[in-house]
PDB file of C-alpha atoms in Angstrom:
ATOM      1  CA  UNK A  16     -91.984 -21.878  -5.527  1.00  0.00           C
ATOM      2  CA  UNK A  17     -90.022 -19.368  -3.483  1.00  0.00           C
ATOM      3  CA  UNK A  18     -87.294 -19.231  -6.131  1.00  0.00           C
ATOM      4  CA  UNK A  19     -89.793 -18.324  -8.855  1.00  0.00           C
ATOM      5  CA  UNK A  20     -91.817 -15.852  -6.794  1.00  0.00           C
ATOM      6  CA  UNK A  21     -89.864 -12.659  -7.637  1.00  0.00           C
ATOM      7  CA  UNK A  22     -89.994 -13.355 -11.387  1.00  0.00           C
ATOM      8  CA  UNK A  23     -93.746 -13.844 -11.059  1.00  0.00           C
ATOM      9  CA  UNK A  24     -94.105 -10.398  -9.516  1.00  0.00           C
ATOM     10  CA  UNK A  25     -94.481 -11.450  -5.879  1.00  0.00           C
ATOM     11  CA  UNK A  26     -93.300  -8.767  -3.471  1.00  0.00           C
ATOM     12  CA  UNK A  27     -93.683 -10.977  -0.373  1.00  0.00           C
ATOM     13  CA  UNK A  28     -93.770 -14.722   0.273  1.00  0.00           C
ATOM     14  CA  UNK A  29     -95.909 -16.059   3.134  1.00  0.00           C
ATOM     15  CA  UNK A  30     -95.419 -19.537   4.605  1.00  0.00           C
ATOM     16  CA  UNK A  31     -98.109 -20.994   6.857  1.00  0.00           C
ATOM     17  CA  UNK A  32     -99.720 -24.291   7.773  1.00  0.00           C
ATOM     18  CA  UNK A  33    -102.865 -25.628   6.165  1.00  0.00           C
ATOM     19  CA  UNK A  34    -104.226 -27.218   9.357  1.00  0.00           C
ATOM     20  CA  UNK A  35    -103.780 -26.744  13.083  1.00  0.00           C
ATOM     21  CA  UNK A  36     -99.988 -27.024  12.866  1.00  0.00           C
ATOM     22  CA  UNK A  37     -97.492 -24.861  11.018  1.00  0.00           C
ATOM     23  CA  UNK A  38     -95.418 -28.018  10.477  1.00  0.00           C
ATOM     24  CA  UNK A  39     -94.911 -30.983  12.776  1.00  0.00           C
ATOM     25  CA  UNK A  40     -91.716 -31.938  10.957  1.00  0.00           C
ATOM     26  CA  UNK A  41     -90.803 -35.008   8.936  1.00  0.00           C
ATOM     27  CA  UNK A  42     -93.340 -37.829   8.824  1.00  0.00           C
ATOM     28  CA  UNK A  43     -92.343 -40.387  11.446  1.00  0.00           C
ATOM     29  CA  UNK A  44     -95.737 -42.080  11.688  1.00  0.00           C
ATOM     30  CA  UNK A  45     -96.229 -45.791  11.205  1.00  0.00           C
ATOM     31  CA  UNK A  46     -97.554 -45.305   7.665  1.00  0.00           C
ATOM     32  CA  UNK A  47     -94.710 -43.101   6.456  1.00  0.00           C
ATOM     33  CA  UNK A  48     -91.199 -43.992   5.334  1.00  0.00           C
ATOM     34  CA  UNK A  49     -88.585 -42.977   7.912  1.00  0.00           C
ATOM     35  CA  UNK A  50     -86.850 -39.667   7.164  1.00  0.00           C
ATOM     36  CA  UNK A  51     -83.561 -39.970   5.311  1.00  0.00           C
ATOM     37  CA  UNK A  52     -80.973 -37.835   3.562  1.00  0.00           C
ATOM     38  CA  UNK A  53     -83.469 -36.978   0.824  1.00  0.00           C
ATOM     39  CA  UNK A  54     -85.700 -35.402   3.473  1.00  0.00           C
ATOM     40  CA  UNK A  55     -82.754 -33.429   4.835  1.00  0.00           C
ATOM     41  CA  UNK A  56     -81.740 -32.301   1.342  1.00  0.00           C
ATOM     42  CA  UNK A  57     -85.285 -31.118   0.574  1.00  0.00           C
ATOM     43  CA  UNK A  58     -85.399 -29.162   3.826  1.00  0.00           C
ATOM     44  CA  UNK A  59     -82.002 -27.628   3.138  1.00  0.00           C
ATOM     45  CA  UNK A  60     -83.081 -26.524  -0.328  1.00  0.00           C
ATOM     46  CA  UNK A  61     -86.149 -24.827   1.122  1.00  0.00           C
ATOM     47  CA  UNK A  62     -84.184 -23.082   3.870  1.00  0.00           C
ATOM     48  CA  UNK A  63     -81.599 -21.921   1.344  1.00  0.00           C
ATOM     49  CA  UNK A  64     -84.339 -20.586  -0.945  1.00  0.00           C
ATOM     50  CA  UNK A  65     -85.879 -18.674   1.958  1.00  0.00           C
ATOM     51  CA  UNK A  66     -82.616 -16.996   2.919  1.00  0.00           C
ATOM     52  CA  UNK A  67     -81.476 -16.241  -0.647  1.00  0.00           C
ATOM     53  CA  UNK A  68     -84.792 -14.971  -1.994  1.00  0.00           C
ATOM     54  CA  UNK A  69     -84.723 -11.224  -2.658  1.00  0.00           C
ATOM     55  CA  UNK A  70     -88.367 -11.093  -1.587  1.00  0.00           C
ATOM     56  CA  UNK A  71     -89.085 -10.908   2.142  1.00  0.00           C
ATOM     57  CA  UNK A  72     -90.350 -14.230   3.479  1.00  0.00           C
ATOM     58  CA  UNK A  73     -92.896 -14.153   6.305  1.00  0.00           C
ATOM     59  CA  UNK A  74     -93.599 -17.260   8.390  1.00  0.00           C
ATOM     60  CA  UNK A  75     -97.150 -17.106   9.759  1.00  0.00           C
ATOM     61  CA  UNK A  76     -96.916 -19.737  12.489  1.00  0.00           C
ATOM     62  CA  UNK A  77    -100.473 -20.840  13.152  1.00  0.00           C
ATOM     63  CA  UNK A  78     -99.607 -23.832  15.391  1.00  0.00           C
ATOM     64  CA  UNK A  79     -96.774 -26.076  16.441  1.00  0.00           C
ATOM     65  CA  UNK A  80     -93.516 -25.741  14.496  1.00  0.00           C
ATOM     66  CA  UNK A  81     -91.487 -28.851  15.310  1.00  0.00           C
ATOM     67  CA  UNK A  82     -88.396 -30.490  13.882  1.00  0.00           C
ATOM     68  CA  UNK A  83     -87.621 -29.257  10.376  1.00  0.00           C
ATOM     69  CA  UNK A  84     -90.808 -27.193  10.666  1.00  0.00           C
ATOM     70  CA  UNK A  85     -89.161 -25.198  13.433  1.00  0.00           C
ATOM     71  CA  UNK A  86     -86.065 -24.706  11.279  1.00  0.00           C
ATOM     72  CA  UNK A  87     -88.182 -23.428   8.392  1.00  0.00           C
ATOM     73  CA  UNK A  88     -90.107 -21.026  10.632  1.00  0.00           C
ATOM     74  CA  UNK A  89     -86.885 -19.588  12.042  1.00  0.00           C
ATOM     75  CA  UNK A  90     -85.315 -19.261   8.585  1.00  0.00           C
ATOM     76  CA  UNK A  91     -87.975 -16.737   7.551  1.00  0.00           C
ATOM     77  CA  UNK A  92     -87.170 -13.037   7.573  1.00  0.00           C
ATOM     78  CA  UNK A  93     -90.155 -12.189   9.779  1.00  0.00           C
ATOM     79  CA  UNK A  94     -91.838 -14.848  11.896  1.00  0.00           C
ATOM     80  CA  UNK A  95     -95.226 -14.042  13.414  1.00  0.00           C
ATOM     81  CA  UNK A  96     -96.859 -16.607  15.682  1.00  0.00           C
ATOM     82  CA  UNK A  97    -100.201 -17.196  17.299  1.00  0.00           C
ATOM     83  CA  UNK A  98    -100.128 -17.050  21.075  1.00  0.00           C
ATOM     84  CA  UNK A  99    -101.151 -20.730  21.107  1.00  0.00           C
ATOM     85  CA  UNK A 100     -98.297 -21.791  18.800  1.00  0.00           C
ATOM     86  CA  UNK A 101     -95.109 -23.465  19.965  1.00  0.00           C
ATOM     87  CA  UNK A 102     -91.602 -24.229  18.770  1.00  0.00           C
ATOM     88  CA  UNK A 103     -89.726 -27.466  19.313  1.00  0.00           C
ATOM     89  CA  UNK A 104     -86.442 -28.995  18.175  1.00  0.00           C
ATOM     90  CA  UNK A 105     -87.798 -32.506  18.638  1.00  0.00           C
ATOM     91  CA  UNK A 106     -84.903 -34.328  16.972  1.00  0.00           C
ATOM     92  CA  UNK A 107     -83.255 -35.955  20.005  1.00  0.00           C
ATOM     93  CA  UNK A 108     -86.549 -37.561  20.973  1.00  0.00           C
ATOM     94  CA  UNK A 109     -86.045 -39.969  18.076  1.00  0.00           C
ATOM     95  CA  UNK A 110     -82.258 -40.226  18.241  1.00  0.00           C
ATOM     96  CA  UNK A 111     -81.399 -37.527  15.718  1.00  0.00           C
ATOM     97  CA  UNK A 112     -79.787 -34.071  15.809  1.00  0.00           C
ATOM     98  CA  UNK A 113     -81.207 -30.729  14.658  1.00  0.00           C
ATOM     99  CA  UNK A 114     -81.000 -29.955  10.951  1.00  0.00           C
ATOM    100  CA  UNK A 115     -82.426 -27.476   8.462  1.00  0.00           C
ATOM    101  CA  UNK A 116     -80.089 -24.808   9.803  1.00  0.00           C
ATOM    102  CA  UNK A 117     -81.489 -24.852  13.351  1.00  0.00           C
ATOM    103  CA  UNK A 118     -77.921 -25.231  14.647  1.00  0.00           C
ATOM    104  CA  UNK A 119     -77.324 -21.696  13.370  1.00  0.00           C
ATOM    105  CA  UNK A 120     -80.736 -20.009  13.541  1.00  0.00           C
ATOM    106  CA  UNK A 121     -81.339 -20.687  17.233  1.00  0.00           C
ATOM    107  CA  UNK A 122     -77.962 -19.637  18.714  1.00  0.00           C
ATOM    108  CA  UNK A 123     -77.766 -16.659  16.320  1.00  0.00           C
ATOM    109  CA  UNK A 124     -81.019 -15.336  17.784  1.00  0.00           C
ATOM    110  CA  UNK A 125     -81.261 -16.743  21.310  1.00  0.00           C
ATOM    111  CA  UNK A 126     -77.662 -17.514  22.301  1.00  0.00           C
ATOM    112  CA  UNK A 127     -75.741 -20.734  22.854  1.00  0.00           C
ATOM    113  CA  UNK A 128     -77.220 -21.636  26.245  1.00  0.00           C
ATOM    114  CA  UNK A 129     -80.826 -21.441  25.069  1.00  0.00           C
ATOM    115  CA  UNK A 130     -79.939 -23.235  21.838  1.00  0.00           C
ATOM    116  CA  UNK A 131     -78.398 -26.082  23.839  1.00  0.00           C
ATOM    117  CA  UNK A 132     -81.490 -26.264  26.025  1.00  0.00           C
ATOM    118  CA  UNK A 133     -83.837 -26.438  23.035  1.00  0.00           C
ATOM    119  CA  UNK A 134     -81.688 -28.904  21.107  1.00  0.00           C
ATOM    120  CA  UNK A 135     -80.590 -31.253  23.900  1.00  0.00           C
ATOM    121  CA  UNK A 136     -83.825 -31.384  25.919  1.00  0.00           C
ATOM    122  CA  UNK A 137     -86.199 -31.172  22.926  1.00  0.00           C
ATOM    123  CA  UNK A 138     -88.515 -28.994  24.982  1.00  0.00           C
ATOM    124  CA  UNK A 139     -91.505 -27.273  23.448  1.00  0.00           C
ATOM    125  CA  UNK A 140     -91.294 -23.535  24.056  1.00  0.00           C
ATOM    126  CA  UNK A 141     -94.260 -21.209  23.819  1.00  0.00           C
ATOM    127  CA  UNK A 142     -94.609 -18.509  21.206  1.00  0.00           C
ATOM    128  CA  UNK A 143     -94.249 -15.914  23.963  1.00  0.00           C
ATOM    129  CA  UNK A 144     -90.971 -17.453  25.091  1.00  0.00           C
ATOM    130  CA  UNK A 145     -89.779 -17.617  21.484  1.00  0.00           C
ATOM    131  CA  UNK A 146     -90.488 -13.897  21.137  1.00  0.00           C
ATOM    132  CA  UNK A 147     -88.830 -13.103  24.471  1.00  0.00           C
ATOM    133  CA  UNK A 148     -85.732 -15.032  23.375  1.00  0.00           C
ATOM    134  CA  UNK A 149     -85.581 -13.167  20.071  1.00  0.00           C
ATOM    135  CA  UNK A 150     -86.321 -16.249  17.962  1.00  0.00           C
ATOM    136  CA  UNK A 151     -89.368 -14.702  16.298  1.00  0.00           C
ATOM    137  CA  UNK A 152     -90.459 -11.173  15.442  1.00  0.00           C
ATOM    138  CA  UNK A 153     -93.902 -11.110  17.037  1.00  0.00           C
ATOM    139  CA  UNK A 154     -96.479 -13.116  18.970  1.00  0.00           C
ATOM    140  CA  UNK A 155    -100.132 -12.064  18.787  1.00  0.00           C
ATOM    141  CA  UNK A 156    -103.414 -13.275  20.293  1.00  0.00           C
ATOM    142  CA  UNK A 157    -104.991 -15.983  18.172  1.00  0.00           C
ATOM    143  CA  UNK A 158    -107.952 -13.756  17.352  1.00  0.00           C
ATOM    144  CA  UNK A 159    -105.642 -11.047  15.950  1.00  0.00           C
ATOM    145  CA  UNK A 160    -103.353 -13.380  13.996  1.00  0.00           C
ATOM    146  CA  UNK A 161    -104.714 -13.000  10.469  1.00  0.00           C
ATOM    147  CA  UNK A 162    -104.949  -9.218  10.788  1.00  0.00           C
ATOM    148  CA  UNK A 163    -101.406  -8.969  12.151  1.00  0.00           C
ATOM    149  CA  UNK A 164     -99.997 -11.057   9.313  1.00  0.00           C
ATOM    150  CA  UNK A 165    -101.953  -9.063   6.737  1.00  0.00           C
ATOM    151  CA  UNK A 166    -100.658  -5.774   8.159  1.00  0.00           C
ATOM    152  CA  UNK A 167     -97.029  -6.886   7.911  1.00  0.00           C
ATOM    153  CA  UNK A 168     -97.502  -8.311   4.417  1.00  0.00           C
ATOM    154  CA  UNK A 169     -99.209  -5.128   3.231  1.00  0.00           C
ATOM    155  CA  UNK A 170     -96.405  -2.956   4.559  1.00  0.00           C
ATOM    156  CA  UNK A 171     -93.721  -5.116   2.970  1.00  0.00           C
ATOM    157  CA  UNK A 172     -95.573  -5.355  -0.355  1.00  0.00           C
ATOM    158  CA  UNK A 173     -95.792  -1.569  -0.584  1.00  0.00           C
ATOM    159  CA  UNK A 174     -92.171  -1.059   0.419  1.00  0.00           C
ATOM    160  CA  UNK A 175     -89.147  -0.469  -1.854  1.00  0.00           C
ATOM    161  CA  UNK A 176     -88.255  -3.941  -3.207  1.00  0.00           C
ATOM    162  CA  UNK A 177     -84.628  -3.136  -4.019  1.00  0.00           C
ATOM    163  CA  UNK A 178     -83.993  -1.665  -0.590  1.00  0.00           C
ATOM    164  CA  UNK A 179     -85.748  -4.551   1.162  1.00  0.00           C
ATOM    165  CA  UNK A 180     -83.717  -7.096  -0.806  1.00  0.00           C
ATOM    166  CA  UNK A 181     -80.467  -5.285  -0.040  1.00  0.00           C
ATOM    167  CA  UNK A 182     -81.349  -5.022   3.648  1.00  0.00           C
ATOM    168  CA  UNK A 183     -82.167  -8.727   3.843  1.00  0.00           C
ATOM    169  CA  UNK A 184     -78.981  -9.646   1.999  1.00  0.00           C
ATOM    170  CA  UNK A 185     -76.694  -7.665   4.318  1.00  0.00           C
ATOM    171  CA  UNK A 186     -78.395  -8.723   7.541  1.00  0.00           C
ATOM    172  CA  UNK A 187     -78.176 -12.377   6.491  1.00  0.00           C
ATOM    173  CA  UNK A 188     -74.535 -11.914   5.505  1.00  0.00           C
ATOM    174  CA  UNK A 189     -73.832 -10.503   8.961  1.00  0.00           C
ATOM    175  CA  UNK A 190     -75.636 -13.260  10.871  1.00  0.00           C
ATOM    176  CA  UNK A 191     -75.872 -16.306   8.594  1.00  0.00           C
ATOM    177  CA  UNK A 192     -72.677 -16.187   6.549  1.00  0.00           C
ATOM    178  CA  UNK A 193     -71.806 -19.781   7.498  1.00  0.00           C
ATOM    179  CA  UNK A 194     -75.264 -21.212   6.807  1.00  0.00           C
ATOM    180  CA  UNK A 195     -74.154 -23.374   3.863  1.00  0.00           C
ATOM    181  CA  UNK A 196     -71.362 -24.863   5.964  1.00  0.00           C
ATOM    182  CA  UNK A 197     -73.727 -25.474   8.888  1.00  0.00           C
ATOM    183  CA  UNK A 198     -76.285 -27.185   6.648  1.00  0.00           C
ATOM    184  CA  UNK A 199     -73.551 -29.500   5.367  1.00  0.00           C
ATOM    185  CA  UNK A 200     -72.253 -30.164   8.888  1.00  0.00           C
ATOM    186  CA  UNK A 201     -75.780 -31.040  10.042  1.00  0.00           C
ATOM    187  CA  UNK A 202     -76.178 -33.389   7.084  1.00  0.00           C
ATOM    188  CA  UNK A 203     -72.823 -35.035   7.821  1.00  0.00           C
ATOM    189  CA  UNK A 204     -73.764 -35.455  11.475  1.00  0.00           C
ATOM    190  CA  UNK A 205     -77.239 -36.732  10.711  1.00  0.00           C
ATOM    191  CA  UNK A 206     -76.156 -39.386   8.201  1.00  0.00           C
ATOM    192  CA  UNK A 207     -74.706 -41.898  10.718  1.00  0.00           C
ATOM    193  CA  UNK A 208     -77.524 -41.187  13.167  1.00  0.00           C
ATOM    194  CA  UNK A 209     -80.078 -42.213  10.544  1.00  0.00           C
ATOM    195  CA  UNK A 210     -78.353 -45.614  10.416  1.00  0.00           C
ATOM    196  CA  UNK A 211     -78.144 -46.052  14.194  1.00  0.00           C
ATOM    197  CA  UNK A 212     -80.027 -48.456  16.414  1.00  0.00           C
ATOM    198  CA  UNK A 213     -80.974 -45.493  18.583  1.00  0.00           C
ATOM    199  CA  UNK A 214     -82.849 -43.919  15.659  1.00  0.00           C
ATOM    200  CA  UNK A 215     -84.662 -47.185  14.975  1.00  0.00           C
ATOM    201  CA  UNK A 216     -85.609 -47.334  18.651  1.00  0.00           C
ATOM    202  CA  UNK A 217     -86.665 -43.690  18.660  1.00  0.00           C
ATOM    203  CA  UNK A 218     -88.935 -44.270  15.676  1.00  0.00           C
ATOM    204  CA  UNK A 219     -90.433 -47.404  17.230  1.00  0.00           C
ATOM    205  CA  UNK A 220     -91.013 -45.656  20.545  1.00  0.00           C
ATOM    206  CA  UNK A 221     -92.708 -42.710  18.850  1.00  0.00           C
ATOM    207  CA  UNK A 222     -95.020 -44.946  16.880  1.00  0.00           C
ATOM    208  CA  UNK A 223     -95.814 -47.077  19.944  1.00  0.00           C
ATOM    209  CA  UNK A 224     -96.275 -43.995  22.155  1.00  0.00           C
ATOM    210  CA  UNK A 225     -93.745 -45.093  24.779  1.00  0.00           C
ATOM    211  CA  UNK A 226     -90.484 -43.817  26.198  1.00  0.00           C
ATOM    212  CA  UNK A 227     -87.456 -44.681  24.066  1.00  0.00           C
ATOM    213  CA  UNK A 228     -84.663 -46.772  25.513  1.00  0.00           C
ATOM    214  CA  UNK A 229     -81.502 -45.412  23.899  1.00  0.00           C
ATOM    215  CA  UNK A 230     -78.273 -47.417  24.191  1.00  0.00           C
ATOM    216  CA  UNK A 231     -75.792 -45.349  22.226  1.00  0.00           C
ATOM    217  CA  UNK A 232     -75.693 -47.815  19.354  1.00  0.00           C
TER     218      UNK A 232
END
């Protein structure tokens, strides 16, 4: 785990996807249980571990990062993405709100207007746009992705661990000091939405591949 990595001698932690996607978010398919507070709590624990770890955490985004997957990618200290990757706060498409700290990570990096656009419209943005907005550290051609990630990891692994940890700690204190409060606020806001008819409709529409008909209930 990320929490145990420093004690095990890890200088750097790398997060990436095992398939074509970095993470498509919580399972909302027909065969999976609908996401609930336990899903949110698990995501919040991971995001908290990423930000509190003294080891630098690199997100190697090899494909789409959607929903909580987007939050996790943006929580990393350095996020490197393939040119073909994308980022999406897809929550409103199923009647939910962003969680996993996205309510802080996106405006802290890209500003309130762009955060509102991503969160309210649930648009997929390209890796290039994410880099232009300051959401991620670097976007590279797909063919150069593995080499680019390896170069960053090698540099971090050979760097001064105490200085890197202190740098990460202060930068996060300056930009993410309210993260715990935001995570709780997202959880509080998400709880009634998970019980809403709009969420049930959003889930049904997703599974049936049709447009949702939200009624504010």
